[in-house]
């Protein structure tokens, strides 16, 4: 499932990692229907926000104030010209087809062992000792008095690597090459690598003073040098590959400590007894490595952390390619070319504009990026490692928030229905449009994808060359060196077919055309996603169960966010019937009137805490100026841009500083992972 996770991570990092908010656009109307009035109420009174022509004022009047004229039309400017296909680039990608296929095929036959593989092996060693009170031996289980027929320690770890069924197929009392055990060589777990002959480069060392003994299992507590300073396993060079079920280890000699590792290249991975993975340089002092190998010496390695080693908690800093062009003024009209007619949901982000905005810059400068690892937000180690690798790959190719002018995320099917269809390797039906300010390194991007996915094909469609990953049906199409389409192959074909489209043709694109271009725009046609709405309605708490029917009655949804527009946030919902809109409008008004008596207490809580005192002004503006209105069947929530919004980074700093002190996020950079002993 590695291939599928790579593509999913690629799209998730682009879609989520660059998202910093959600945004709006509207014109002011002198009078409008409102919910509530007066200080401390969420209301739409004088100065309420109306929408551009064709939106909530489609019938030319406000139902709560029928004599109010329609506001003047916004000048959205000319329709942008669609991005033309770079024919020369398509030919160049075609010439890369052969080398990409060869690279993918080669990587499929000989996938290297990575840091996460070693990590899982280290956890398996730990679990094995926790179960049997000792480590395995070079030639078997390590149990005292047990027979030693000649099976590798790797076989003994199988139940702790999620391979219980494979373990049960082995006859433990027979050697590795017996009639029963030899056919199982072909089923080598991916933790030990991928090799058609069942050979692995993951080894323990065998020799005088090394950690594992030949037939008897050692105990971690007997290692006097300490678990941090003791080598458990190593990834040797290609010339050290051995059948994974064969017992033994690399023949270690203290006279030539590094010789047993073979042709290791410039760096090599090691796993220490405490579960940490490191990458040693080939130039490591042999005496230092010898101390790390032979725990019987009882000596700590003073210069171990002075070697500039890379631990698993760290990630390489991506090479951020600075855009060669200055940030252009915001376009008044969105470019809707490459949007298929049956798109039912679209999310448009402008990461570069967010990163270069003074408020965005201020907030990003407060984030301790070295501590914000995916594992701090609930991701497993394997997920976090995979996400970090994807971030690095994208960064090296120039796909960074600082270089992305626009990302459009499009869907044409109900994703909940796809998820409920059962697990599978195929991507759901969606696509991305990525527009960069500076050229993307396509050669690097495509070659790295070939290495990771192991199966690629190249095909042409209407003058565009697609690079397709077979099992996941995922594809990338490079329109130019700064515009890329990515997603499920069928969706990309529809995007290419719609490349000349300049006018809005679906409810989703019509709504986007009306709202204009903002930092973040969301438009959803809710009719095709009824199963999603049912899931949302079923998940409501009992206190909100009265809203379930309204969720099921949603027909269209729009959301816009912008840091410079008069409206900071604007959300619009159109229901299947006007009566439902009116009913919900009144229900919200009743609940606001019931809760507004608590506003003074909430304000006092903000004012009493030094970390939140700066938000008191925002709270006052929100409760007094936020508008909820019913305009021609659209329920509209408008949050005006706050005064002193530029001070938001200053107000956020105490809260973020406090959050970074939590044990979950406060892990020091480079700190190795050490599992807690079971009680």
PDB file of N, CA and C in Angstrom, residues 22 39 45-46 68 89 212 215 282 284 321 345 396 421 446 455 498 511 589 600 624:
ATOM      1  N   UNK A  22     -10.333  30.449   5.175  1.00  0.00           N
ATOM      2  CA  UNK A  22     -11.448  30.338   4.223  1.00  0.00           C
ATOM      3  C   UNK A  22     -12.105  31.699   3.926  1.00  0.00           C
ATOM      4  N   UNK A  39     -26.422  45.961  20.778  1.00  0.00           N
ATOM      5  CA  UNK A  39     -25.117  45.501  21.213  1.00  0.00           C
ATOM      6  C   UNK A  39     -25.220  44.086  21.759  1.00  0.00           C
ATOM      7  N   UNK A  45     -28.336  44.489  10.641  1.00  0.00           N
ATOM      8  CA  UNK A  45     -29.117  45.711  10.664  1.00  0.00           C
ATOM      9  C   UNK A  45     -28.662  46.620   9.551  1.00  0.00           C
ATOM     10  N   UNK A  46     -28.704  47.926   9.762  1.00  0.00           N
ATOM     11  CA  UNK A  46     -28.234  48.857   8.739  1.00  0.00           C
ATOM     12  C   UNK A  46     -26.801  48.539   8.340  1.00  0.00           C
ATOM     13  N   UNK A  68     -35.910  47.744  -1.257  1.00  0.00           N
ATOM     14  CA  UNK A  68     -34.483  48.004  -1.382  1.00  0.00           C
ATOM     15  C   UNK A  68     -34.016  47.595  -2.774  1.00  0.00           C
ATOM     16  N   UNK A  89       6.962  20.864 -24.196  1.00  0.00           N
ATOM     17  CA  UNK A  89       7.057  20.128 -22.937  1.00  0.00           C
ATOM     18  C   UNK A  89       6.433  18.743 -23.066  1.00  0.00           C
ATOM     19  N   UNK A 212      23.804  -9.479  19.871  1.00  0.00           N
ATOM     20  CA  UNK A 212      23.099 -10.764  19.839  1.00  0.00           C
ATOM     21  C   UNK A 212      24.086 -11.920  19.917  1.00  0.00           C
ATOM     22  N   UNK A 215      23.120 -18.434  20.153  1.00  0.00           N
ATOM     23  CA  UNK A 215      21.972 -19.292  20.459  1.00  0.00           C
ATOM     24  C   UNK A 215      21.147 -18.831  21.650  1.00  0.00           C
ATOM     25  N   UNK A 282      29.894   7.584   6.030  1.00  0.00           N
ATOM     26  CA  UNK A 282      30.892   6.545   5.758  1.00  0.00           C
ATOM     27  C   UNK A 282      32.222   6.885   6.413  1.00  0.00           C
ATOM     28  N   UNK A 284      32.763   7.943   9.342  1.00  0.00           N
ATOM     29  CA  UNK A 284      32.742   7.856  10.798  1.00  0.00           C
ATOM     30  C   UNK A 284      34.039   7.224  11.304  1.00  0.00           C
ATOM     31  N   UNK A 321      12.306  27.201  -3.593  1.00  0.00           N
ATOM     32  CA  UNK A 321      12.709  27.953  -4.784  1.00  0.00           C
ATOM     33  C   UNK A 321      11.920  29.266  -4.812  1.00  0.00           C
ATOM     34  N   UNK A 345     -17.977  20.143  -6.444  1.00  0.00           N
ATOM     35  CA  UNK A 345     -17.345  20.837  -5.320  1.00  0.00           C
ATOM     36  C   UNK A 345     -15.997  21.382  -5.773  1.00  0.00           C
ATOM     37  N   UNK A 396      11.627  20.195  -2.880  1.00  0.00           N
ATOM     38  CA  UNK A 396      12.787  20.124  -3.766  1.00  0.00           C
ATOM     39  C   UNK A 396      12.397  20.387  -5.217  1.00  0.00           C
ATOM     40  N   UNK A 421     -17.554   2.340  -0.141  1.00  0.00           N
ATOM     41  CA  UNK A 421     -17.498   1.209  -1.069  1.00  0.00           C
ATOM     42  C   UNK A 421     -16.480   0.178  -0.628  1.00  0.00           C
ATOM     43  N   UNK A 446       8.908  13.860 -11.518  1.00  0.00           N
ATOM     44  CA  UNK A 446       8.485  12.634 -12.194  1.00  0.00           C
ATOM     45  C   UNK A 446       9.422  11.466 -11.884  1.00  0.00           C
ATOM     46  N   UNK A 455       5.375   1.546 -10.691  1.00  0.00           N
ATOM     47  CA  UNK A 455       4.636   1.134 -11.883  1.00  0.00           C
ATOM     48  C   UNK A 455       4.081   2.374 -12.575  1.00  0.00           C
ATOM     49  N   UNK A 498     -11.973  20.204 -20.862  1.00  0.00           N
ATOM     50  CA  UNK A 498     -12.641  21.475 -20.521  1.00  0.00           C
ATOM     51  C   UNK A 498     -11.674  22.654 -20.538  1.00  0.00           C
ATOM     52  N   UNK A 511     -21.403  30.012  -9.105  1.00  0.00           N
ATOM     53  CA  UNK A 511     -21.256  30.654  -7.793  1.00  0.00           C
ATOM     54  C   UNK A 511     -19.854  31.254  -7.658  1.00  0.00           C
ATOM     55  N   UNK A 589     -32.291  32.866  14.925  1.00  0.00           N
ATOM     56  CA  UNK A 589     -32.568  34.094  15.668  1.00  0.00           C
ATOM     57  C   UNK A 589     -32.996  33.816  17.093  1.00  0.00           C
ATOM     58  N   UNK A 600     -21.586  38.781  27.830  1.00  0.00           N
ATOM     59  CA  UNK A 600     -20.757  39.523  28.790  1.00  0.00           C
ATOM     60  C   UNK A 600     -19.825  38.614  29.590  1.00  0.00           C
ATOM     61  N   UNK A 624     -21.270  42.318  17.635  1.00  0.00           N
ATOM     62  CA  UNK A 624     -22.089  43.481  17.307  1.00  0.00           C
ATOM     63  C   UNK A 624     -22.278  43.699  15.809  1.00  0.00           C
TER      64      UNK A 624
END
